[in-house]
Short mmCIF file of C-alpha atoms in Angstrom, two decimals:
data_model
loop_
_atom_site.label_atom_id
_atom_site.label_comp_id
_atom_site.label_asym_id
_atom_site.label_seq_id
_atom_site.Cartn_x
_atom_site.Cartn_y
_atom_site.Cartn_z
CA MET A 119 26.23 6.81 13.98
CA ARG A 120 25.94 10.46 14.99
CA ALA A 121 22.14 10.28 14.67
CA PHE A 122 22.11 7.17 16.86
CA LEU A 123 24.33 8.69 19.57
CA PHE A 124 22.34 11.93 19.54
CA PHE A 125 19.03 10.09 19.89
CA VAL A 126 20.25 7.79 22.68
CA GLY A 127 21.90 10.70 24.50
CA LEU A 128 18.76 12.84 24.25
CA VAL A 129 16.42 10.21 25.68
CA ILE A 130 18.88 9.15 28.42
CA ALA A 131 19.44 12.78 29.41
CA HIS A 132 15.67 13.32 29.56
CA SER A 133 15.20 10.21 31.70
CA LEU A 134 18.04 11.21 34.03
CA TRP A 135 16.58 14.70 34.36
CA GLY A 136 13.18 13.19 35.06
CA GLY A 137 14.66 11.04 37.82
CA PHE A 138 16.60 13.98 39.29
CA SER A 139 13.65 16.35 39.24
CA GLY A 140 11.45 13.65 40.75
CA ALA A 141 13.96 13.16 43.56
CA HIS A 142 14.24 16.87 44.40
CA GLY A 143 10.77 18.13 43.46
CA HIS A 144 8.47 19.66 46.04
CA GLU A 145 5.53 17.81 47.48
CA ALA A 146 3.32 20.46 45.92
CA ALA A 147 3.96 18.81 42.55
CA PHE A 148 1.56 16.07 43.65
CA GLU A 149 -1.27 18.53 43.45
CA ASN A 150 -0.73 19.45 39.80
CA LYS A 151 0.09 16.24 37.96
CA MET A 152 0.19 12.47 38.13
CA GLN A 153 3.35 11.73 40.08
CA LEU A 154 5.50 8.60 39.85
CA VAL A 155 5.56 7.30 43.43
CA ASN A 156 7.68 4.16 43.22
CA HIS A 157 10.38 5.75 45.37
CA LYS A 158 7.82 5.97 48.22
CA LEU A 159 7.00 2.26 48.15
CA TRP A 160 7.96 -0.29 50.79
CA MET A 161 8.64 -3.55 48.94
CA HIS A 162 8.41 -7.26 49.65
CA TYR A 163 9.14 -10.19 47.32
CA GLU A 164 7.48 -13.52 47.97
CA ASP A 165 9.86 -16.47 48.07
CA GLY A 166 7.25 -19.09 47.31
CA SER A 167 4.97 -18.72 50.32
CA ALA A 168 1.63 -17.13 49.43
CA LEU A 169 0.94 -14.11 51.60
CA SER A 170 -2.20 -12.10 52.20
CA ALA A 171 -2.62 -8.35 52.24
CA GLU A 172 -3.08 -8.54 56.00
CA ALA A 173 0.28 -10.29 56.33
CA ILE A 174 1.97 -7.55 54.29
CA PHE A 175 0.26 -4.93 56.46
CA ALA A 176 1.64 -6.64 59.55
CA LYS A 177 5.14 -6.68 58.06
CA TYR A 178 4.83 -2.97 57.33
CA GLN A 179 3.81 -2.33 60.94
CA GLN A 180 6.85 -4.34 62.07
CA ASN A 181 9.20 -2.33 59.77
CA SER A 182 10.28 -5.54 58.01
CA LEU A 183 9.70 -4.25 54.47
CA VAL A 184 12.41 -2.73 52.25
CA LYS A 185 12.16 0.93 51.18
CA ASN A 186 12.50 1.39 47.43
CA THR A 187 15.18 4.05 47.77
CA GLY A 188 16.70 3.03 44.43
CA ARG A 189 13.51 4.08 42.63
CA GLN A 190 13.27 0.66 41.02
CA VAL A 191 10.36 0.32 38.63
CA SER A 192 11.15 -2.91 36.77
CA TYR A 193 11.96 -6.32 38.20
CA GLY A 194 12.45 -8.22 34.95
CA PHE A 195 11.08 -11.71 34.43
CA THR A 196 10.20 -13.18 37.80
CA SER A 197 7.86 -15.88 39.02
CA ASN A 198 7.74 -14.26 42.46
CA THR A 199 4.87 -12.07 43.56
CA VAL A 200 5.89 -8.46 44.17
CA TRP A 201 4.23 -6.46 46.94
CA GLY A 202 4.39 -2.71 47.46
CA VAL A 203 3.00 -0.53 50.25
CA LEU A 204 2.26 3.16 49.73
CA GLU A 205 1.15 5.57 52.43
CA ILE A 206 -1.23 8.31 51.28
CA ASP A 207 -1.02 11.34 53.59
CA LYS A 208 -3.82 13.85 53.06
CA ASN A 209 -1.55 16.65 54.27
CA ASN A 210 0.51 16.28 51.10
CA TYR A 211 -2.58 17.24 49.09
CA ARG A 212 -3.73 20.12 51.29
CA GLY A 213 -3.59 22.63 48.44
CA PHE A 214 -5.63 20.35 46.19
CA ALA A 215 -8.22 19.79 48.95
CA ASN A 216 -8.48 23.54 49.56
CA SER A 217 -9.08 24.19 45.85
CA ILE A 218 -11.90 21.64 45.87
CA ALA A 219 -13.45 23.33 48.89
CA GLU A 220 -13.25 26.73 47.20
CA GLN A 221 -14.90 25.45 44.04
CA SER A 222 -17.70 23.63 45.87
CA HIS A 223 -18.05 26.31 48.62
CA THR A 224 -18.14 23.55 51.24
CA LEU A 225 -15.71 21.44 53.19
CA VAL A 226 -15.13 18.16 51.33
CA PRO A 227 -14.78 15.25 53.80
CA PHE A 228 -12.65 13.14 51.43
CA LEU A 229 -9.68 13.44 49.10
CA PRO A 230 -10.41 12.15 45.56
CA LEU A 231 -7.34 10.61 43.89
CA LYS A 232 -6.64 8.33 41.00
CA ILE A 233 -4.01 5.59 40.97
CA GLU A 234 -2.62 4.33 37.66
CA ILE A 235 -0.28 1.43 36.95
CA ASP A 236 1.26 2.56 33.67
CA ASN A 237 1.72 -0.88 32.13
CA ALA A 238 -0.87 -2.68 30.03
CA TRP A 239 0.56 -6.22 30.01
CA LEU A 240 0.60 -7.23 33.71
CA ASP A 241 -1.50 -10.34 34.44
CA ASN A 242 -2.66 -9.82 38.02
CA ILE A 243 -2.87 -6.57 39.96
CA ASP A 244 -4.56 -6.39 43.35
CA VAL A 245 -4.93 -3.09 45.21
CA TYR A 246 -5.96 -3.06 48.88
CA PHE A 247 -6.88 -0.02 51.00
CA PHE A 248 -6.26 -0.12 54.76
CA GLU A 249 -7.67 2.49 57.14
CA ASN A 250 -7.20 2.37 60.92
CA GLY A 251 -5.59 -1.05 60.58
CA GLN A 252 -8.59 -2.55 58.73
CA ARG A 253 -8.96 -3.51 55.10
CA LYS A 254 -11.68 -1.30 53.63
CA HIS A 255 -11.55 -1.92 49.91
CA HIS A 256 -10.07 -4.30 47.32
CA VAL A 257 -9.80 -3.77 43.55
CA LYS A 258 -8.63 -6.37 41.00
CA LEU A 259 -6.95 -5.18 37.80
CA GLY A 260 -4.64 -6.69 35.17
CA ASP A 261 -5.29 -8.47 31.88
CA ASN A 262 -6.28 -11.78 33.51
CA GLN A 263 -9.81 -10.41 33.58
CA ALA A 264 -11.93 -8.77 30.91
CA HIS A 265 -11.31 -5.09 30.35
CA THR A 266 -15.03 -4.42 30.66
CA ALA A 267 -14.87 -5.62 34.28
CA ARG A 268 -12.73 -2.63 35.24
CA LEU A 269 -14.40 0.25 37.03
CA GLU A 270 -12.49 2.87 35.03
CA ASP A 271 -12.70 2.90 31.23
CA ALA A 272 -9.02 3.55 30.53
CA ARG A 273 -6.19 2.04 28.53
CA MET A 274 -4.02 1.39 31.58
CA PRO A 275 -5.08 -0.19 34.90
CA LEU A 276 -6.64 2.75 36.73
CA LEU A 277 -8.78 3.20 39.84
CA PHE A 278 -10.47 6.04 41.70
CA TYR A 279 -10.65 6.23 45.48
CA ARG A 280 -11.97 8.73 48.02
CA PHE A 281 -9.48 8.97 50.88
CA THR A 282 -11.32 9.90 54.07
CA HIS A 283 -8.69 9.24 56.74
CA PRO A 284 -5.58 11.36 57.38
CA LYS A 285 -3.38 8.42 56.46
CA THR A 286 -4.31 5.43 54.32
CA LEU A 287 -2.14 2.47 53.37
CA VAL A 288 -2.45 1.28 49.78
CA ILE A 289 -1.05 -2.22 49.30
CA PHE A 290 -0.26 -3.44 45.78
CA ARG A 291 0.17 -7.06 44.70
CA PHE A 292 1.70 -7.86 41.29
CA ALA A 293 2.08 -11.25 39.60
CA SER A 294 2.73 -11.75 35.88
CA GLN A 295 4.44 -13.99 33.34
CA ASP A 296 5.46 -10.90 31.39
CA PRO A 297 8.26 -8.47 32.37
CA MET A 298 7.45 -7.05 35.80
CA THR A 299 7.47 -3.30 35.13
CA ILE A 300 5.23 -1.47 37.64
CA PRO A 301 5.31 2.33 37.29
CA ILE A 302 2.70 3.64 39.76
CA TYR A 303 1.27 7.14 39.34
CA VAL A 304 -0.95 8.98 41.85
CA GLY A 305 -2.73 12.29 41.36
CA PRO A 306 -6.03 14.15 41.28
CA PRO A 307 -8.65 13.23 38.64
CA ARG A 308 -7.92 16.34 36.56
CA ALA A 309 -4.23 15.40 36.39
CA ALA A 310 -5.18 11.87 35.35
CA LYS A 311 -7.32 13.30 32.57
CA ASP A 312 -4.47 15.56 31.42
CA LYS A 313 -2.11 12.59 31.37
CA SER A 314 -4.61 10.58 29.34
CA THR A 315 -4.99 13.47 26.88
CA GLU A 316 -1.23 13.76 26.51
CA ASN A 317 -0.97 10.04 25.78
CA ALA A 318 -3.80 10.33 23.26
CA TYR A 319 -1.93 13.08 21.39
CA PHE A 320 1.29 11.08 21.45
CA TYR A 321 -0.19 7.85 20.14
CA GLY A 322 -2.41 9.72 17.70
CA ALA A 323 0.70 11.30 16.19
CA LEU A 324 2.57 7.97 16.30
CA TYR A 325 -0.14 5.88 14.64
CA GLY A 326 -1.05 8.66 12.22
CA SER A 327 2.51 8.99 10.95
CA LEU A 328 2.94 5.22 10.64
CA ILE A 329 -0.37 4.81 8.80
CA ILE A 330 0.58 7.60 6.36
CA LEU A 331 3.91 5.88 5.66
CA LEU A 332 2.08 2.56 5.25
CA LEU A 333 -0.42 3.93 2.72
CA TYR A 334 2.29 5.84 0.85
CA ASN A 335 4.38 2.73 0.31
CA LEU A 336 1.39 0.59 -0.58
CA VAL A 337 0.55 3.11 -3.32
CA LEU A 338 4.14 2.94 -4.55
CA TYR A 339 3.95 -0.85 -4.61
CA SER A 340 0.69 -0.82 -6.56
CA TYR A 341 2.33 1.47 -9.12
CA LEU A 342 5.85 0.01 -9.37
CA ARG A 343 5.20 -3.60 -8.34
CA GLU A 344 8.58 -3.74 -6.57
CA GLN A 345 8.56 -6.29 -3.78
CA ARG A 346 10.62 -4.18 -1.39
CA TYR A 347 7.77 -1.65 -1.08
CA LEU A 348 5.35 -4.42 -0.14
CA LEU A 349 7.79 -5.95 2.36
CA TYR A 350 8.42 -2.56 3.92
CA SER A 351 4.66 -2.07 4.28
CA LEU A 352 4.35 -5.46 5.99
CA TYR A 353 7.28 -4.64 8.28
CA LEU A 354 5.66 -1.34 9.22
CA LEU A 355 2.24 -2.94 9.67
CA SER A 356 3.64 -5.68 11.93
CA PHE A 357 5.21 -3.11 14.25
CA LEU A 358 2.04 -1.00 14.22
CA VAL A 359 -0.19 -3.92 15.24
CA PHE A 360 2.39 -5.19 17.75
CA ASN A 361 2.60 -1.76 19.39
CA PHE A 362 -1.18 -1.41 19.33
CA THR A 363 -1.35 -4.63 21.33
CA TYR A 364 1.34 -4.22 23.97
CA THR A 365 0.34 -0.61 24.75
CA GLY A 366 -3.15 -1.82 25.68
CA HIS A 367 -5.09 -0.12 22.89
CA GLY A 368 -6.29 -3.41 21.42
CA PHE A 369 -7.54 -4.74 24.77
CA TRP A 370 -9.19 -1.41 25.44
CA TRP A 371 -10.95 -0.93 22.10
CA VAL A 372 -11.16 -4.22 20.18
CA TRP A 373 -10.96 -7.49 22.16
CA SER A 374 -12.02 -6.26 25.61
CA GLU A 375 -13.67 -9.57 26.54
CA LEU A 376 -11.02 -11.92 25.09
CA VAL A 377 -8.45 -12.34 27.86
CA SER A 378 -6.52 -15.20 26.22
CA ILE A 379 -6.10 -13.18 23.03
CA GLN A 380 -4.72 -10.23 25.00
CA GLN A 381 -2.18 -12.46 26.75
CA TRP A 382 -0.98 -14.50 23.75
CA LEU A 383 -1.35 -12.00 20.95
CA MET A 384 1.71 -10.02 22.04
CA PRO A 385 4.23 -12.90 21.62
CA VAL A 386 2.51 -13.97 18.37
CA LEU A 387 2.73 -10.48 16.88
CA MET A 388 6.30 -10.13 18.13
CA PHE A 389 7.22 -13.18 16.02
CA PHE A 390 5.62 -11.70 12.90
CA TYR A 391 7.46 -8.44 13.57
CA LEU A 392 10.79 -10.30 13.80
CA PHE A 393 10.10 -12.36 10.68
CA SER A 394 9.03 -9.35 8.63
CA ALA A 395 12.16 -7.44 9.77
CA VAL A 396 14.46 -10.23 8.51
CA ARG A 397 12.51 -10.66 5.26
CA PHE A 398 12.53 -6.92 4.60
CA THR A 399 16.26 -6.57 5.31
CA ILE A 400 17.22 -9.29 2.83
CA GLU A 401 15.10 -7.79 0.07
CA PHE A 402 15.68 -4.11 0.79
CA LEU A 403 19.47 -4.36 0.65
CA ASN A 404 19.29 -6.31 -2.63
CA THR A 405 21.38 -9.12 -1.17
CA GLN A 406 21.00 -11.11 -4.39
CA VAL A 407 23.49 -8.66 -5.95
CA TYR A 408 25.55 -7.32 -3.05
CA LEU A 409 25.49 -10.27 -0.60
CA PRO A 410 24.79 -13.37 -2.74
CA ARG A 411 25.86 -15.88 -0.08
CA LEU A 412 23.34 -14.45 2.36
CA TYR A 413 20.66 -14.44 -0.32
CA ARG A 414 21.25 -18.13 -1.09
CA SER A 415 20.95 -19.03 2.62
CA ARG A 416 17.80 -16.95 3.24
CA LYS A 417 15.52 -20.01 3.35
CA TYR A 418 17.59 -21.49 6.16
CA ILE A 419 17.25 -18.24 8.13
CA TYR A 420 13.49 -18.28 7.68
CA GLY A 421 13.47 -21.94 8.71
CA VAL A 422 15.30 -21.16 11.97
CA LEU A 423 12.73 -18.48 12.87
CA VAL A 424 9.83 -20.82 12.08
CA GLY A 425 11.52 -23.55 14.13
CA LEU A 426 11.74 -21.18 17.08
CA ALA A 427 8.02 -20.45 16.74
CA VAL A 428 7.26 -24.19 16.75
CA ILE A 429 9.37 -24.71 19.90
CA ILE A 430 7.57 -21.85 21.65
CA VAL A 431 4.18 -23.32 20.74
CA LEU A 432 5.20 -26.79 21.98
CA ILE A 433 6.51 -25.45 25.29
CA GLY A 434 3.38 -23.33 25.74
CA ASP A 435 4.88 -21.02 28.35
CA ARG A 436 4.15 -17.35 27.75
CA SER A 437 7.05 -16.13 29.86
CA PHE A 438 9.48 -18.26 27.84
CA ALA A 439 7.88 -17.05 24.60
CA VAL A 440 8.36 -13.37 25.44
CA MET A 441 11.84 -13.81 26.94
CA SER A 442 13.18 -15.88 24.02
CA GLN A 443 11.80 -13.47 21.44
CA LEU A 444 13.32 -10.50 23.26
CA VAL A 445 16.69 -12.25 22.99
CA VAL A 446 16.06 -12.93 19.30
CA LEU A 447 14.96 -9.31 18.79
CA THR A 448 18.27 -8.05 20.18
CA SER A 449 20.22 -10.54 18.06
CA ILE A 450 18.34 -9.57 14.91
CA ALA A 451 18.96 -5.87 15.55
CA ILE A 452 22.73 -6.55 15.69
CA TRP A 453 22.47 -8.80 12.62
CA MET A 454 20.66 -6.08 10.65
CA LEU A 455 23.43 -3.60 11.48
CA CYS A 456 26.13 -6.04 10.35
CA ILE A 457 24.28 -6.82 7.12
CA GLY A 458 23.85 -3.10 6.44
CA ILE A 459 27.57 -2.45 6.93
CA LEU A 460 28.54 -5.29 4.59
CA ALA A 461 26.07 -4.14 1.93
CA TYR A 462 27.39 -0.58 2.18
CA ARG A 463 30.97 -1.77 1.74
CA ASN A 464 29.90 -3.75 -1.32
CA GLY A 465 28.45 -0.64 -2.96
CA ASP A 466 24.73 -0.72 -2.12
CA THR A 467 23.62 2.94 -2.18
CA LEU A 468 20.46 2.23 -0.16
CA ALA A 469 22.59 0.97 2.73
CA LYS A 470 23.57 4.56 3.57
CA PHE A 471 19.91 5.14 4.51
CA PHE A 472 19.42 1.69 6.04
CA LEU A 473 22.24 1.99 8.60
CA PRO A 474 21.16 5.23 10.35
CA ALA A 475 17.53 4.01 10.27
CA ILE A 476 18.37 0.75 12.03
CA LEU A 477 20.63 2.63 14.46
CA CYS A 478 17.71 4.85 15.46
CA GLY A 479 15.41 1.87 15.94
CA THR A 480 18.06 -0.05 17.87
CA GLY A 481 18.87 3.02 19.96
CA GLY A 482 15.23 3.49 20.93
CA ALA A 483 14.85 -0.18 21.80
CA THR A 484 18.06 -0.05 23.85
CA VAL A 485 16.86 2.93 25.88
CA SER A 486 13.49 1.26 26.53
CA SER A 487 15.20 -1.98 27.55
CA LEU A 488 17.56 -0.17 29.92
CA ALA A 489 14.61 1.64 31.52
CA THR A 490 12.56 -1.56 31.70
CA TRP A 491 15.37 -3.46 33.42
CA GLY A 492 16.08 -0.54 35.77
CA LEU A 493 19.60 0.16 34.47
CA ILE A 494 18.73 3.82 33.85
CA PRO A 495 16.16 5.92 35.74
CA TYR A 496 12.63 5.21 34.57
CA SER A 497 10.71 7.94 32.76
CA LYS A 498 7.81 7.81 30.35
CA TRP A 499 10.01 9.09 27.50
CA ALA A 500 12.70 6.51 28.15
CA PHE A 501 9.97 3.84 28.21
CA ARG A 502 8.70 5.19 24.87
CA GLY A 503 12.18 5.12 23.35
CA ILE A 504 11.36 2.13 21.15
CA GLU A 505 8.35 3.93 19.69
CA ILE A 506 10.26 7.15 19.01
CA GLY A 507 13.16 5.16 17.55
CA MET A 508 10.85 3.16 15.30
CA VAL A 509 9.22 6.34 13.96
CA LEU A 510 12.67 7.66 13.05
CA GLU A 511 13.64 4.30 11.56
CA MET A 512 10.48 3.98 9.50
CA SER A 513 10.79 7.58 8.30
CA LEU A 514 14.39 7.12 7.16
CA LEU A 515 13.53 3.85 5.44
CA SER A 516 10.63 5.54 3.71
CA ILE A 517 12.96 8.32 2.55
CA SER A 518 15.35 5.69 1.20
CA LEU A 519 12.53 4.00 -0.72
CA ALA A 520 11.51 7.39 -2.10
CA PHE A 521 15.15 7.86 -3.14
CA ASN A 522 15.03 4.45 -4.80
CA TYR A 523 11.80 5.44 -6.57
CA LYS A 524 13.51 8.60 -7.83
CA GLN A 525 16.42 6.53 -9.11
CA VAL A 526 14.07 4.14 -10.89
CA GLN A 527 12.16 7.00 -12.50
CA GLN A 528 15.39 8.69 -13.60
CA ALA A 529 16.67 5.43 -15.06
CA ARG A 530 13.39 5.00 -16.92
CA ARG A 531 13.58 8.53 -18.33
CA ASN A 532 17.18 7.95 -19.37
CA ALA A 533 16.23 4.70 -21.09
CA GLU A 534 13.38 6.38 -22.95
CA ARG A 535 15.68 9.21 -24.00
CA ASP A 536 18.44 6.87 -25.14
CA ALA A 537 15.94 4.82 -27.16
CA ARG A 538 15.23 7.95 -29.29
CA LEU A 539 18.88 8.87 -29.89
CA ASP A 540 21.53 7.44 -32.18
CA PRO A 541 24.27 6.14 -29.83
CA LEU A 542 27.09 7.40 -32.10
CA THR A 543 26.01 10.92 -33.04
CA SER A 544 23.38 11.58 -30.30
CA LEU A 545 21.00 12.68 -33.06
CA TYR A 546 17.35 11.67 -33.15
CA ASN A 547 16.80 8.24 -34.72
CA ARG A 548 13.88 6.86 -36.72
CA ARG A 549 11.80 6.20 -33.58
CA ALA A 550 12.14 9.83 -32.50
CA PHE A 551 11.40 10.95 -36.08
CA GLU A 552 8.10 9.09 -36.04
CA ASP A 553 7.17 10.47 -32.61
CA LEU A 554 8.07 14.08 -33.43
CA VAL A 555 6.90 14.35 -37.03
CA TYR A 556 3.36 13.10 -36.47
CA PRO A 557 2.02 16.14 -34.53
CA ILE A 558 3.83 18.53 -36.93
CA TRP A 559 2.37 16.69 -39.93
CA GLU A 560 -1.15 16.84 -38.51
CA LEU A 561 -0.75 20.54 -37.73
CA GLY A 562 0.38 21.18 -41.31
CA LYS A 563 -2.60 19.36 -42.78
CA ARG A 564 -5.00 21.30 -40.56
CA SER A 565 -3.54 24.68 -41.61
CA ASN A 566 -2.91 23.70 -45.31
CA LYS A 567 0.79 24.53 -45.09
CA VAL A 568 3.42 23.16 -47.44
CA MET A 569 5.91 20.83 -45.76
CA SER A 570 9.26 19.50 -46.93
CA VAL A 571 11.45 16.60 -45.95
CA MET A 572 15.22 16.81 -46.36
CA LEU A 573 17.42 13.76 -46.84
CA ILE A 574 21.18 14.26 -46.41
CA ASP A 575 23.76 11.77 -47.65
CA ILE A 576 27.54 11.83 -47.40
CA ASP A 577 29.20 11.20 -50.79
CA TRP A 578 32.03 8.69 -51.05
CA PHE A 579 31.68 7.74 -47.39
CA LYS A 580 32.18 4.04 -48.14
CA GLY A 581 35.64 4.87 -49.44
CA ILE A 582 36.58 6.41 -46.09
CA ASN A 583 35.55 3.25 -44.26
CA ASP A 584 37.43 1.05 -46.70
CA LYS A 585 40.62 3.14 -46.67
CA TYR A 586 40.83 4.31 -43.04
CA GLY A 587 38.64 1.82 -41.17
CA HIS A 588 35.31 2.05 -39.41
CA ASP A 589 36.71 3.86 -36.37
CA MET A 590 37.77 6.73 -38.56
CA GLY A 591 34.43 6.54 -40.36
CA ASP A 592 32.63 6.95 -37.03
CA LYS A 593 34.74 10.05 -36.26
CA VAL A 594 33.82 11.51 -39.67
CA LEU A 595 30.10 10.90 -39.02
CA LYS A 596 30.32 12.61 -35.61
CA LYS A 597 32.24 15.54 -37.15
CA VAL A 598 29.73 16.02 -39.94
#
């Protein structure tokens, strides 16, 4: 519990600090890094009537849009189109423009900036640029089109634009069946590159650590043939592939042309992640011994999950698929905690590792959910809470399996030792005699040394058993 509270508190404190510093930071910060600009947006939510970018521009001119003073980044599941208007003032980037002029030794007539929407699962993103009241440029992004059609080769929707006018209006249009989370970052190209490098280091460390844990436990399974090691590997692999998909790496590197796979693979992999989590929990906690009623009903639990998958397929709505599985994911996280507590109370030693591991994973998912729904200030670390929590969870579970391996090896050594000892006197028995004498005998033959064998017998021992009983006879044998 302490690990869980510490982890949740750390990420929430970081996200709150990020929101505070973003609210009170100087405009000069724009010149050095990619800056989250959602608090500068003027918002409009369509109520069913389809609007054009020109209509949104007119509403902005009429001051009929709503300023995003609450710094809202996520709008949950919504069928409405979300519009946002951002004003780019070149004066805010004067220092950056001057540095460009110094490096090129000439006056640059434009301001080069990059705009990134830091979410890989949005269906439709349209970005319009208005200068002097006229629409000058339009860029389509989102995963409703092939990744190769994007102008910028990046994991997230990203575009580059040369701002030539003192003030330019950038109008965003978002529509998606997935959760509407729209963090918008703006900054110079060098800052965009630095942000991309930072993300590469983060996900390199994340995937590297998970792959090492995966290979380690697969090796243990190949050696011990214990099913829990295989199920843990499948649980880890399902999260790894699921994360690889919803963070945009798969669409970027693997299936760049397959739009339907990008859109439907996330809910499909989420189901396999949920199923593997339940299957692993039941086997890892050895419910056959410590929770037999749960173990006997495991097939019904699997049947309910498969039934949910069938219902999702029959309905065929991606928004319903993601929303329902998010609800199931939360329910399963609570269920795993309850099962861990019951197993711990019934004496399962592995449950003492399982509980803090699940608490870390649940804590990370909770922080990410709160940031996604806008209940805590959005920050990239709060949004990554589920990934950090899962690394901690997987690490603790791996430690517990290593602890289990150590217990198994110790039990095996104890069994081998006990098989060579007489249970009454703790002296070596015939099996140990045969194992120990053979190398000594061979050494004696090689060196032509004389060897002797001593046989010791206790005289009149049968009389002791007959007169005083076998218990007393055993005491005499141990004493001798």
